[in-house]
mmCIF file of C-alpha atoms and ligand atoms in Angstrom:
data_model
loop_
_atom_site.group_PDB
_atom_site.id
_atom_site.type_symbol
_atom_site.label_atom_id
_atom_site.label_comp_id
_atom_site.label_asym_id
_atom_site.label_seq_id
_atom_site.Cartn_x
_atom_site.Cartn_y
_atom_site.Cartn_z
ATOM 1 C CA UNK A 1 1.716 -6.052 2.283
ATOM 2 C CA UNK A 2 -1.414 -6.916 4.012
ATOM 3 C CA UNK A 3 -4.090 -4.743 4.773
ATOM 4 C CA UNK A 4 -4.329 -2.466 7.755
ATOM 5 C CA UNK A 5 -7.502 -3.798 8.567
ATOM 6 C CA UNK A 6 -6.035 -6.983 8.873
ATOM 7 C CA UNK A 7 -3.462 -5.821 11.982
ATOM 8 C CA UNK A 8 -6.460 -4.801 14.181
ATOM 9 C CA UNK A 9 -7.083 -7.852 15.903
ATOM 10 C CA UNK A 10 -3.257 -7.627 16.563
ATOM 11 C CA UNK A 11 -3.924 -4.640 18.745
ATOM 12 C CA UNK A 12 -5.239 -6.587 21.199
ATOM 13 C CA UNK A 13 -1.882 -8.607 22.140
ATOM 14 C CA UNK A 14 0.481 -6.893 24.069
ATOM 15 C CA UNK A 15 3.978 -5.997 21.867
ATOM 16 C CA UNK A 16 6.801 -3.849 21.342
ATOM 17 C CA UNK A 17 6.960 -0.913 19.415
ATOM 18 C CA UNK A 18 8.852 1.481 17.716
ATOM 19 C CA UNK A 19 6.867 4.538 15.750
ATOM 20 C CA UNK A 20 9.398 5.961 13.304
ATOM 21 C CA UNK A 21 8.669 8.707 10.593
ATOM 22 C CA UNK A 22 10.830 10.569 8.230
ATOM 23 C CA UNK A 23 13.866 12.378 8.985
ATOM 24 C CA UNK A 24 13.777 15.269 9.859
ATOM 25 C CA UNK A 25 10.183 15.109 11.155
ATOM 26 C CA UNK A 26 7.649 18.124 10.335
ATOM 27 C CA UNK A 27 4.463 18.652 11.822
ATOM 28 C CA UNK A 28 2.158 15.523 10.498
ATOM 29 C CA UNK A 29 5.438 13.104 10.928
ATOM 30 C CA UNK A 30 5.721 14.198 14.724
ATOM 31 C CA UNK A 31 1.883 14.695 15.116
ATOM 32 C CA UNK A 32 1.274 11.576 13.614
ATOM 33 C CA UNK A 33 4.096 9.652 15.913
ATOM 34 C CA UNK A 34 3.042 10.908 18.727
ATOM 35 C CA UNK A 35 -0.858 10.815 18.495
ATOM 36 C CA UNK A 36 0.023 6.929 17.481
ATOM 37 C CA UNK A 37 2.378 6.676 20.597
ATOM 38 C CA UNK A 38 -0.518 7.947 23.246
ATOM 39 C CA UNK A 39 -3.066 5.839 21.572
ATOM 40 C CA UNK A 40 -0.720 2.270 21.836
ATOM 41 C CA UNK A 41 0.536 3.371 25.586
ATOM 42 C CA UNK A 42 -3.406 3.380 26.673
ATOM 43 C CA UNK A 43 -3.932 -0.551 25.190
ATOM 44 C CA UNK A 44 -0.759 -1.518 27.000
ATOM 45 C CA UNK A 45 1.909 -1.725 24.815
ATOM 46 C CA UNK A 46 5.577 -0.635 25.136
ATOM 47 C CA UNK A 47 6.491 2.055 22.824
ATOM 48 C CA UNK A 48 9.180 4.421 21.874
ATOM 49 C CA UNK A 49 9.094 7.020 19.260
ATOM 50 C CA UNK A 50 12.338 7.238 16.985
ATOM 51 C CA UNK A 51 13.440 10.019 15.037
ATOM 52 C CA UNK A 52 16.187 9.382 12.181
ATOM 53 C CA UNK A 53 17.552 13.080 13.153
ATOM 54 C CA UNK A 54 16.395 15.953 15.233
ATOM 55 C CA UNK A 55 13.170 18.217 14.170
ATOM 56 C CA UNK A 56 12.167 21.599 14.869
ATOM 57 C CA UNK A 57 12.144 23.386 18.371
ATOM 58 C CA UNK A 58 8.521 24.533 17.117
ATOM 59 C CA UNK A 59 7.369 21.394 17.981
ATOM 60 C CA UNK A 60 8.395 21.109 20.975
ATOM 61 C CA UNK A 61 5.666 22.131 23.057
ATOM 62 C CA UNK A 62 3.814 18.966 21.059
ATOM 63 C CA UNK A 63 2.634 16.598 24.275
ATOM 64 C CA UNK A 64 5.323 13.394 24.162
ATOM 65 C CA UNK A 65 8.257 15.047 22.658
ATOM 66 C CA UNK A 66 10.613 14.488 25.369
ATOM 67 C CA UNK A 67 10.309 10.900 25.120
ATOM 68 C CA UNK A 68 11.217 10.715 21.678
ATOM 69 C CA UNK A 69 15.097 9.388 20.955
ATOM 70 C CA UNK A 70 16.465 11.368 18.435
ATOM 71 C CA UNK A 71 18.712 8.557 16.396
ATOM 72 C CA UNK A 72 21.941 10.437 15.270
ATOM 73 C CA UNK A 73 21.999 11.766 19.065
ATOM 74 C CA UNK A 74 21.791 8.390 20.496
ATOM 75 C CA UNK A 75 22.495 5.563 18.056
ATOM 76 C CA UNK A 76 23.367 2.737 20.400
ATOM 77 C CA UNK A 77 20.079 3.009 22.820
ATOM 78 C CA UNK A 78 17.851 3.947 19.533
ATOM 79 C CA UNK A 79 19.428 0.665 17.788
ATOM 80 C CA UNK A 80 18.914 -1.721 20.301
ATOM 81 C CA UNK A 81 15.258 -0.747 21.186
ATOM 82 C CA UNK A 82 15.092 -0.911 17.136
ATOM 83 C CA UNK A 83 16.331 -4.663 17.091
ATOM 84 C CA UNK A 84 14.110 -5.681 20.171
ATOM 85 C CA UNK A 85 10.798 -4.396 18.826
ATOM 86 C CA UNK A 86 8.095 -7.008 17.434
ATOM 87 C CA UNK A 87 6.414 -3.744 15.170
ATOM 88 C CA UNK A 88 7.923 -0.799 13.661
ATOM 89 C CA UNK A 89 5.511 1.564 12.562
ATOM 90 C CA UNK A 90 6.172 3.817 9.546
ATOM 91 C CA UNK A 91 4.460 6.880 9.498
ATOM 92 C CA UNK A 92 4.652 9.683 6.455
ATOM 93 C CA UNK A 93 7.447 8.381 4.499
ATOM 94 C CA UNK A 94 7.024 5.272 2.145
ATOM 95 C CA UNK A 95 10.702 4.107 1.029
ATOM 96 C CA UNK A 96 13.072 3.360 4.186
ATOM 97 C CA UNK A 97 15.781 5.368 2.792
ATOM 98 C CA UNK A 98 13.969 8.405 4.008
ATOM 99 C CA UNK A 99 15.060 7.539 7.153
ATOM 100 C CA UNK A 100 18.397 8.197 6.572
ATOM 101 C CA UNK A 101 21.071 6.619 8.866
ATOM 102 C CA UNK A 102 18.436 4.488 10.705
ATOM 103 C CA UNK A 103 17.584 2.419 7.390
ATOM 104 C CA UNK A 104 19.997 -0.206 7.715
ATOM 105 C CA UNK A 105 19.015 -0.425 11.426
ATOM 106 C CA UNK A 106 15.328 -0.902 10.574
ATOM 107 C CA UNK A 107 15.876 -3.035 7.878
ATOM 108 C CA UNK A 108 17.756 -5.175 10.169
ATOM 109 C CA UNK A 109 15.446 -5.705 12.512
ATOM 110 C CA UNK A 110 13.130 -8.643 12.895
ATOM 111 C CA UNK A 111 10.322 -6.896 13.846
ATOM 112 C CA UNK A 112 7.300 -6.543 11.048
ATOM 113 C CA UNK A 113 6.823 -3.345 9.670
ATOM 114 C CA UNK A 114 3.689 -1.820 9.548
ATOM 115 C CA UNK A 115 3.282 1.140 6.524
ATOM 116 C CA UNK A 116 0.661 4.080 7.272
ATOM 117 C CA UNK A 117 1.535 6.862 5.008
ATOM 118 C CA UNK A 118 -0.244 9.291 2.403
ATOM 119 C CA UNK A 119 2.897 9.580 -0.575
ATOM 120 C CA UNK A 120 3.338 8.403 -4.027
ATOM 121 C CA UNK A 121 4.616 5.092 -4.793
ATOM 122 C CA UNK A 122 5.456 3.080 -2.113
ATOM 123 C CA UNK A 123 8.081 0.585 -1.459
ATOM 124 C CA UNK A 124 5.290 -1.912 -0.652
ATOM 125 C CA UNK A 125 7.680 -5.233 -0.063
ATOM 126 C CA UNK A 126 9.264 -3.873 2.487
ATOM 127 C CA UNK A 127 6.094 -3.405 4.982
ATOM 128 C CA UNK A 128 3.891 -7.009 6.463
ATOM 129 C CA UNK A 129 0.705 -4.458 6.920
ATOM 130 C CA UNK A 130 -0.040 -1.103 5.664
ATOM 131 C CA UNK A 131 -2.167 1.966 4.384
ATOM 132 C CA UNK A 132 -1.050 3.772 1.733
ATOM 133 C CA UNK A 133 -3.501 6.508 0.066
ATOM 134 C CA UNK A 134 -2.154 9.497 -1.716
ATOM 135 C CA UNK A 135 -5.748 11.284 -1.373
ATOM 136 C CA UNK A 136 -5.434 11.252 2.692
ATOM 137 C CA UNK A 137 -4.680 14.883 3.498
ATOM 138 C CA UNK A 138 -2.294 14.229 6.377
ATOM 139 C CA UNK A 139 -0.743 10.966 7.870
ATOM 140 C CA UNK A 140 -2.637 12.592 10.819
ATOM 141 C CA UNK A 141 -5.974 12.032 9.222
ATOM 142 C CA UNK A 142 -4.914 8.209 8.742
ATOM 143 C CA UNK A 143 -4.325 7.721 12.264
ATOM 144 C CA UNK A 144 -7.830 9.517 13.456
ATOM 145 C CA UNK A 145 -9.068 6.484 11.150
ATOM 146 C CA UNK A 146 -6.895 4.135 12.272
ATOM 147 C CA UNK A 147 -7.910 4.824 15.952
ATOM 148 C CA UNK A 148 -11.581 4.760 15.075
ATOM 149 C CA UNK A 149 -11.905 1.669 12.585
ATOM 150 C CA UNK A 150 -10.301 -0.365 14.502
ATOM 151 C CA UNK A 151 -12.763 0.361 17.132
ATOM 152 C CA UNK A 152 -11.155 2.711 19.993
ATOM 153 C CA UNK A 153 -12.265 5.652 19.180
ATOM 154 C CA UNK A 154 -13.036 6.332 22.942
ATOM 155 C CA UNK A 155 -9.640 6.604 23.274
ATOM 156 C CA UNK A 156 -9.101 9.537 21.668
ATOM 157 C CA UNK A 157 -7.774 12.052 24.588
ATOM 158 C CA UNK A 158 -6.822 15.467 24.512
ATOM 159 C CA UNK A 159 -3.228 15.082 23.860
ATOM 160 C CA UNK A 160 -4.039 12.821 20.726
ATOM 161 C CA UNK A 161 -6.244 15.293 19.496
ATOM 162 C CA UNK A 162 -3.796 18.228 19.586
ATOM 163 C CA UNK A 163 -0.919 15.701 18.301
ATOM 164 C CA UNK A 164 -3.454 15.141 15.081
ATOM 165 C CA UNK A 165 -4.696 18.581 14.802
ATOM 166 C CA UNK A 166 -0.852 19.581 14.254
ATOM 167 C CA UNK A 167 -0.288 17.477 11.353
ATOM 168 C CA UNK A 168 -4.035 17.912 9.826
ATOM 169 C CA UNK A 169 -3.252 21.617 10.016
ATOM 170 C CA UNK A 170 0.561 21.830 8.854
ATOM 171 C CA UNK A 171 -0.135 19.196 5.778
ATOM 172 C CA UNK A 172 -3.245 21.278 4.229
ATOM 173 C CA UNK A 173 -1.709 24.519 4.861
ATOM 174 C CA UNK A 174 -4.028 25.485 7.096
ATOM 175 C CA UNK A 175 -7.118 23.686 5.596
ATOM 176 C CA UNK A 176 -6.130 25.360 1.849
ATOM 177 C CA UNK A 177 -5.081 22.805 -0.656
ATOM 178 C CA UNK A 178 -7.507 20.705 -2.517
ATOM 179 C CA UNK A 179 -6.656 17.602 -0.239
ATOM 180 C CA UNK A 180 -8.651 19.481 2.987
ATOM 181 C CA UNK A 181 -11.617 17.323 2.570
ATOM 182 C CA UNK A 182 -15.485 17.031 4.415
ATOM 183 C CA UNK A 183 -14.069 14.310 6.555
ATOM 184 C CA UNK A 184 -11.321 16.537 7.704
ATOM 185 C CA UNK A 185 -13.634 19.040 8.568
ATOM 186 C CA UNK A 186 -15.718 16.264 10.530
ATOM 187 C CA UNK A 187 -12.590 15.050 12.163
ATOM 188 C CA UNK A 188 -11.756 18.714 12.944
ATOM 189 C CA UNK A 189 -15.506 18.947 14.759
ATOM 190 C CA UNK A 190 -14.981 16.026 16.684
ATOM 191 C CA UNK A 191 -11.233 16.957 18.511
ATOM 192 C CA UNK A 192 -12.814 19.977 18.884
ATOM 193 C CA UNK A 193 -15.943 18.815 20.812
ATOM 194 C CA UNK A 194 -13.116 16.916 22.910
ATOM 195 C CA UNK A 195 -11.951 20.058 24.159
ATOM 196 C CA UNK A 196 -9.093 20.843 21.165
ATOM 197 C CA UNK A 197 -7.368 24.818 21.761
ATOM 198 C CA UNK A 198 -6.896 24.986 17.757
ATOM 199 C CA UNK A 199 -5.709 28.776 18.193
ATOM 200 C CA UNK A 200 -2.938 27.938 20.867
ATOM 201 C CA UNK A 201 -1.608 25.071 18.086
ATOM 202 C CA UNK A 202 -1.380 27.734 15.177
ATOM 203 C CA UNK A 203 0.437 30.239 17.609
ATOM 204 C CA UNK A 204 2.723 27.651 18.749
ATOM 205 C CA UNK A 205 3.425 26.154 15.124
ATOM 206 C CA UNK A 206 3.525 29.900 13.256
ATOM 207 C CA UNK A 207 4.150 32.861 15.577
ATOM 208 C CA UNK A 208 7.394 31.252 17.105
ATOM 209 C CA UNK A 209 9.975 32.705 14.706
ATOM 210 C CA UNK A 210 13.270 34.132 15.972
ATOM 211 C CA UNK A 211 14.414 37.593 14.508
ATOM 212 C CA UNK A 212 17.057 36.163 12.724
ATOM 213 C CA UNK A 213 14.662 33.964 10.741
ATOM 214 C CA UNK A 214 12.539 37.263 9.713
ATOM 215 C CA UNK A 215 15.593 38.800 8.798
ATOM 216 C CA UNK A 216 17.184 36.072 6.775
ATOM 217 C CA UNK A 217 13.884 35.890 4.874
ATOM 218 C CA UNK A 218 13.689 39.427 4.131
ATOM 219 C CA UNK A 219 17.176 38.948 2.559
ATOM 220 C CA UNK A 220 16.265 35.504 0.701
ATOM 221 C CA UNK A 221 13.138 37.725 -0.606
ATOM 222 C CA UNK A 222 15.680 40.476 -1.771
ATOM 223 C CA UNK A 223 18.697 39.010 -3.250
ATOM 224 C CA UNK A 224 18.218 35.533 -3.248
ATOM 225 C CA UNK A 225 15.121 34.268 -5.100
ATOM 226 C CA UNK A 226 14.886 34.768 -9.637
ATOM 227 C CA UNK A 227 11.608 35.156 -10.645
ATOM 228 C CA UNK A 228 11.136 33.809 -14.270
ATOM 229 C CA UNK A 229 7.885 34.986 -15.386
ATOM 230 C CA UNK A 230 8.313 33.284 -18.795
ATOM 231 C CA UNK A 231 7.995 29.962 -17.263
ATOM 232 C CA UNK A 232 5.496 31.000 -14.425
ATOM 233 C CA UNK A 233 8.218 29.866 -12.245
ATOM 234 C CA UNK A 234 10.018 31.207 -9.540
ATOM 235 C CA UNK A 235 13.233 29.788 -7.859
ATOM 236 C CA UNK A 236 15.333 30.776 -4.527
ATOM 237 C CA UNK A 237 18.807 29.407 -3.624
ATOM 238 C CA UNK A 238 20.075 29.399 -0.179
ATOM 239 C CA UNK A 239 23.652 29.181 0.314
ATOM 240 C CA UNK A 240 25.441 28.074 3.775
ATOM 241 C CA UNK A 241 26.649 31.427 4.446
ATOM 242 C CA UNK A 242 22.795 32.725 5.243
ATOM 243 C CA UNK A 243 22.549 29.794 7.390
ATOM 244 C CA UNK A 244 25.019 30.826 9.329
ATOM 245 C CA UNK A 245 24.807 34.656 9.601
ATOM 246 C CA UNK A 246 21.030 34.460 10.385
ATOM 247 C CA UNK A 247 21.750 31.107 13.122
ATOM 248 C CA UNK A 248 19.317 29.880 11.116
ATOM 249 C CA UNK A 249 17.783 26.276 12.813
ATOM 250 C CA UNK A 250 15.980 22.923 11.904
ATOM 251 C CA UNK A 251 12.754 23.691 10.747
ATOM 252 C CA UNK A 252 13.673 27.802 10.181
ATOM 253 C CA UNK A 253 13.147 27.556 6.103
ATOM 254 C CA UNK A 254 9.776 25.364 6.875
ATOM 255 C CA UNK A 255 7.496 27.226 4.138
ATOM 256 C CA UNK A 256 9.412 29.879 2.941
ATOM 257 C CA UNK A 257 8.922 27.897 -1.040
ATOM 258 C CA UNK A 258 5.383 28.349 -0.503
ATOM 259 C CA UNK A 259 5.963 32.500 -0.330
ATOM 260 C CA UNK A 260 7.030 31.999 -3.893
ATOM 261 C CA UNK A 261 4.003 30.429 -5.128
ATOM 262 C CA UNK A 262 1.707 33.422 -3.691
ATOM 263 C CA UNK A 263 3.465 35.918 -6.845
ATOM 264 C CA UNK A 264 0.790 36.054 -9.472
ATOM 265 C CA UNK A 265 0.901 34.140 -12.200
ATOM 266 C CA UNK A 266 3.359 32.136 -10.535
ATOM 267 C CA UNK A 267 2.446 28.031 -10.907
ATOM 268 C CA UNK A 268 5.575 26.447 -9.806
ATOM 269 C CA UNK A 269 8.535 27.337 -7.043
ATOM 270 C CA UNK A 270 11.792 25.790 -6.395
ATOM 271 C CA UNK A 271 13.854 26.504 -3.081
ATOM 272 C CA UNK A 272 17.411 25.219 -2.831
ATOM 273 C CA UNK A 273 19.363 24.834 0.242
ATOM 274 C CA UNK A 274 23.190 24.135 0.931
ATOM 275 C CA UNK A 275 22.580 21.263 3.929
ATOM 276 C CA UNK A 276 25.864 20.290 5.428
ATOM 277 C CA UNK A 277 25.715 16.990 3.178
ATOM 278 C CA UNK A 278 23.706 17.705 0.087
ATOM 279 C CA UNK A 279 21.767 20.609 -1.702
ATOM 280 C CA UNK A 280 18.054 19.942 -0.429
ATOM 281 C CA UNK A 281 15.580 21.023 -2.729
ATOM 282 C CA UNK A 282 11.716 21.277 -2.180
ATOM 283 C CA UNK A 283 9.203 22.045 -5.224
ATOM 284 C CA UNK A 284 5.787 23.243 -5.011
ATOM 285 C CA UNK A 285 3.323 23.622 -7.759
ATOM 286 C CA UNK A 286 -0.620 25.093 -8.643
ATOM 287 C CA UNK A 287 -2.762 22.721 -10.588
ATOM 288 C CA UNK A 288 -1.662 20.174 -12.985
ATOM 289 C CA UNK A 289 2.166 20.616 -12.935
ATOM 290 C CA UNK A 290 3.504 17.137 -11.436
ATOM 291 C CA UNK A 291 6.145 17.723 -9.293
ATOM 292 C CA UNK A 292 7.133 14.760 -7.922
ATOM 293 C CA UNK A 293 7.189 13.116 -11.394
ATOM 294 C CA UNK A 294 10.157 16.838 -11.632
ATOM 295 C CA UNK A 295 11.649 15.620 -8.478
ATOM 296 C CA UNK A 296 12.052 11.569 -9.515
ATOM 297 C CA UNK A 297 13.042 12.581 -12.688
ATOM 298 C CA UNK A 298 15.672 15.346 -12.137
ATOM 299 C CA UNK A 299 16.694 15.709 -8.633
ATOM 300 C CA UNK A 300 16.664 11.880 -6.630
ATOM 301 C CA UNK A 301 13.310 13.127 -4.820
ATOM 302 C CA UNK A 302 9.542 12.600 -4.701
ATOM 303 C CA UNK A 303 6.605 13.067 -2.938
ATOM 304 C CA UNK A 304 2.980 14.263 -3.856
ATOM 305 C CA UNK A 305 1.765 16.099 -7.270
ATOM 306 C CA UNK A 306 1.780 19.641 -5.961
ATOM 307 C CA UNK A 307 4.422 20.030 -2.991
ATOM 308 C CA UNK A 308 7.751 17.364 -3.660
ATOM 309 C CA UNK A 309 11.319 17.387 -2.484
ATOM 310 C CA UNK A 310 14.656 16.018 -4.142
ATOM 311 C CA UNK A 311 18.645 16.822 -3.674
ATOM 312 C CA UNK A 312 21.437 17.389 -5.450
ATOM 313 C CA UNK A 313 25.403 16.611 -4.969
ATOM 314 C CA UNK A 314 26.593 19.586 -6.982
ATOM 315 C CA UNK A 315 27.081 23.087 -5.717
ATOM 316 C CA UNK A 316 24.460 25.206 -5.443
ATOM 317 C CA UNK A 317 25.335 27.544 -7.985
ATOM 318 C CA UNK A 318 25.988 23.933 -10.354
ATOM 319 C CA UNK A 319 22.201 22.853 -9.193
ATOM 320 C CA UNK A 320 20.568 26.513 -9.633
ATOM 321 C CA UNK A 321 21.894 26.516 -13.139
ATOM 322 C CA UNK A 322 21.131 22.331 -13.585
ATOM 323 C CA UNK A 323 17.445 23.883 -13.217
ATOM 324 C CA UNK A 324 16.957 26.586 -15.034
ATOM 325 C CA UNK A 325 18.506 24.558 -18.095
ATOM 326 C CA UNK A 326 15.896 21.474 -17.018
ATOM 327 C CA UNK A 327 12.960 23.760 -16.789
ATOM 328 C CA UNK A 328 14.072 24.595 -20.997
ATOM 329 C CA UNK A 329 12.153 21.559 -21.723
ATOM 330 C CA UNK A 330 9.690 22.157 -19.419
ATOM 331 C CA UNK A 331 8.565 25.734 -21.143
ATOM 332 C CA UNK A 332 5.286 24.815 -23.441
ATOM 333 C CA UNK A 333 3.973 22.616 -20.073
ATOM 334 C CA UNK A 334 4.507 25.137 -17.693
ATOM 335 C CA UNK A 335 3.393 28.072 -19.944
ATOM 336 C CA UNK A 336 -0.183 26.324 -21.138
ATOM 337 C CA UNK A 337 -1.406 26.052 -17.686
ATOM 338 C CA UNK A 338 -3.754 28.206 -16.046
HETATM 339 P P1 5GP B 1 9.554 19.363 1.609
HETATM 340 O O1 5GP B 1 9.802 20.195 0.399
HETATM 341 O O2 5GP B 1 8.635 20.027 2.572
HETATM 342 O O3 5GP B 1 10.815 18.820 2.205
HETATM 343 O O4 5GP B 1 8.783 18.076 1.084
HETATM 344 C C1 5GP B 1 7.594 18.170 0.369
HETATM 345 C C2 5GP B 1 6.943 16.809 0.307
HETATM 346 O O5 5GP B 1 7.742 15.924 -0.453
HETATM 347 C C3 5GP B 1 6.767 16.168 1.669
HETATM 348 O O6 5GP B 1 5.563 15.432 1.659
HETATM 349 C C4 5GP B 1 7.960 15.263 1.776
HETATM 350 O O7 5GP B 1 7.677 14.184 2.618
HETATM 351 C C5 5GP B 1 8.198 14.850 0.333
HETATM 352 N N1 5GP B 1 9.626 14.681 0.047
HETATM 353 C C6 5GP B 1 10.615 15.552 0.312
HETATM 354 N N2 5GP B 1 11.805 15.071 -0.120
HETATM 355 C C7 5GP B 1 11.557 13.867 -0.647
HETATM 356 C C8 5GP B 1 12.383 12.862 -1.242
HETATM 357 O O8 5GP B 1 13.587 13.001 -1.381
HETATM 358 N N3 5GP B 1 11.750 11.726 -1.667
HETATM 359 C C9 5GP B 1 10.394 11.553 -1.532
HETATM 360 N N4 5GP B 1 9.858 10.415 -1.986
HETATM 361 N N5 5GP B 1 9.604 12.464 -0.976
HETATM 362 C C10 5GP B 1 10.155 13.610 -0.535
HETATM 363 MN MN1 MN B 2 2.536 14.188 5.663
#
């Protein structure tokens, strides 16, 4: 993989692209895509955004979203702008299989594939250019610096900047974990000074919850989730029948693992969900506990130190018990830290 400073100059020939991210794309995937797509469209280029699956309704309101071709919705058009392109650009996801049922159709394609991402371990063979750097806060943050090292920083519009904020604010948790750094805060300055409406983004992102999903997470609180003091660990399991009853959609259980990690004492949270085609699990941890080193090892998953995902092929009630028998062996590390 060559460096990203090395596809600059590229910039300045007109090509085809597709933007991609991972499936089912959250805040910094679809701020990132999009931010990326308004910045090529102003130098010239042709671009589509691809989605492996659909995303949340929350982001809806996001400026570009209704030009973005949701794959599993409409394979044959999404394939054959896939084959056509010169450059596919990866954003927040590091290993094509996170793209689900598009993989084989990107890794098909001719077209170079250009890497800008901010996870652990990356599949580095597959990309011709690329960025990866697990300290980046937000694969937002990598495109502000994308835009501005490669010299265009006068591009930066008012739809990019809200498309960026999005993902800068969703991936630190509002500017909370340890990643929210002085250059976010600088980059944060400068959209604003653009003419940024940060409060109308948080509204949009956070105070758009349907009843249902209040109810269903009152019940998750109440009957769903153990708390296992013991191992400073608490762990919910979701199963399809609260999907159902509380017309739960994408995006609706966005979060709710984080809830578990505000209990004091509480270092490390697991959330399990029955999805259609696998349990989905997502792991979040406070200081040193590695969970994406728990999610490689144990559960087919991955992603950064303190917030990982992984799945399972059992039942829920086969993977609940798979981890409270794993964490066993977890007991002295989770109990020793502070
Ligand atoms: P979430 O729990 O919100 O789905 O994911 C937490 C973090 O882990 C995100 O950065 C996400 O991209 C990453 N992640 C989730 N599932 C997987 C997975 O199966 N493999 C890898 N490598 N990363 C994942
Ligand atoms: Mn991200």
């Amino acid at each position: 993989m060559q460096s990203i400073e090395q596809f600059y100059p590229i910039l300045n020939q007109p090509f085809k692209a597709v933007i991609t991210a991972h499936q089912k794309p959250d805040g910094d995937a679809m701020g990132s895509s999009l931010a990326l797509y308004h910045f090529l469209i102003q130098l010239g280029h042709e671009v589509t955004v691809v989605s492996p699956t659909n995303w949340a309704d929350f982001l809806n309101w996001m400026p570009g979203t209704t030009q973005v071709i949701d794959f599993e919705s409409n394979r044959k058009e999404a394939s054959k702008i896939v084959q056509d392109a010169d450059y596919i650009f990866c954003l927040d996801f590091n290993i094509l299989h996170r793209t689900k049922n598009l993989e084989p159709v990107i890794k098909d394609s001719k077209a170079i594939k250009i890497l800008i991402d901010h996870h652990q371990q990356p599949d580095t063979p597959t990309f011709g250019y690329g960025i990866s750097d697990v300290k980046m806060s937000s694969t937002c943050e990598m495109i502000y610096d994308f835009i501005v090292q490669s010299g265009h920083s006068n591009l930066i519009n008012i739809d990019i900047a809200t498309c960026l904020y999005t993902g800068l604010m969703t991936d630190t948790g509002s500017f909370r974990f340890p990643s929210t750094t002085a250059s976010v805060h600088k980059i944060i300055a400068h959209l604003k000074e653009l003419g940024l409406q940060h409060a109308k983004i948080h509204e949009h992102i956070y105070d758009n919850s349907s009843e249902g999903r209040l109810k269903f997470m009152g019940n998750a609180f109440l009957n769903r989730m153990t708390v296992l003091p013991e191992f400073k660990t608490a762990v919910m399991a979701i199963p399809k029948t609260d999907i159902y009853k509380y017309e739960l959609k994408t995006g609706d259980t966005e979060g709710l693992v984080n809830y578990l990690l505000s209990i004091e004492g509480i270092k490390f949270a697991a959330i399990v969900i029955d999805r259609e085609e696998e349990r989905k699990w997502s792991f979040r941890s406070k200081g040193n506990f590695d969970v994406n080193i728990f999610a490689r090892t144990h559960f087919e998953g991955g992603g950064h130190a303190n917030a990982a995902g992984g799945r399972s092929s059992k039942t829920v009630d086969e993977t609940l018990n798979d981890f409270k028998t794993i964490i066993e062996n977890y007991k002295s590390q989770l109990t020793q830290l502070n």
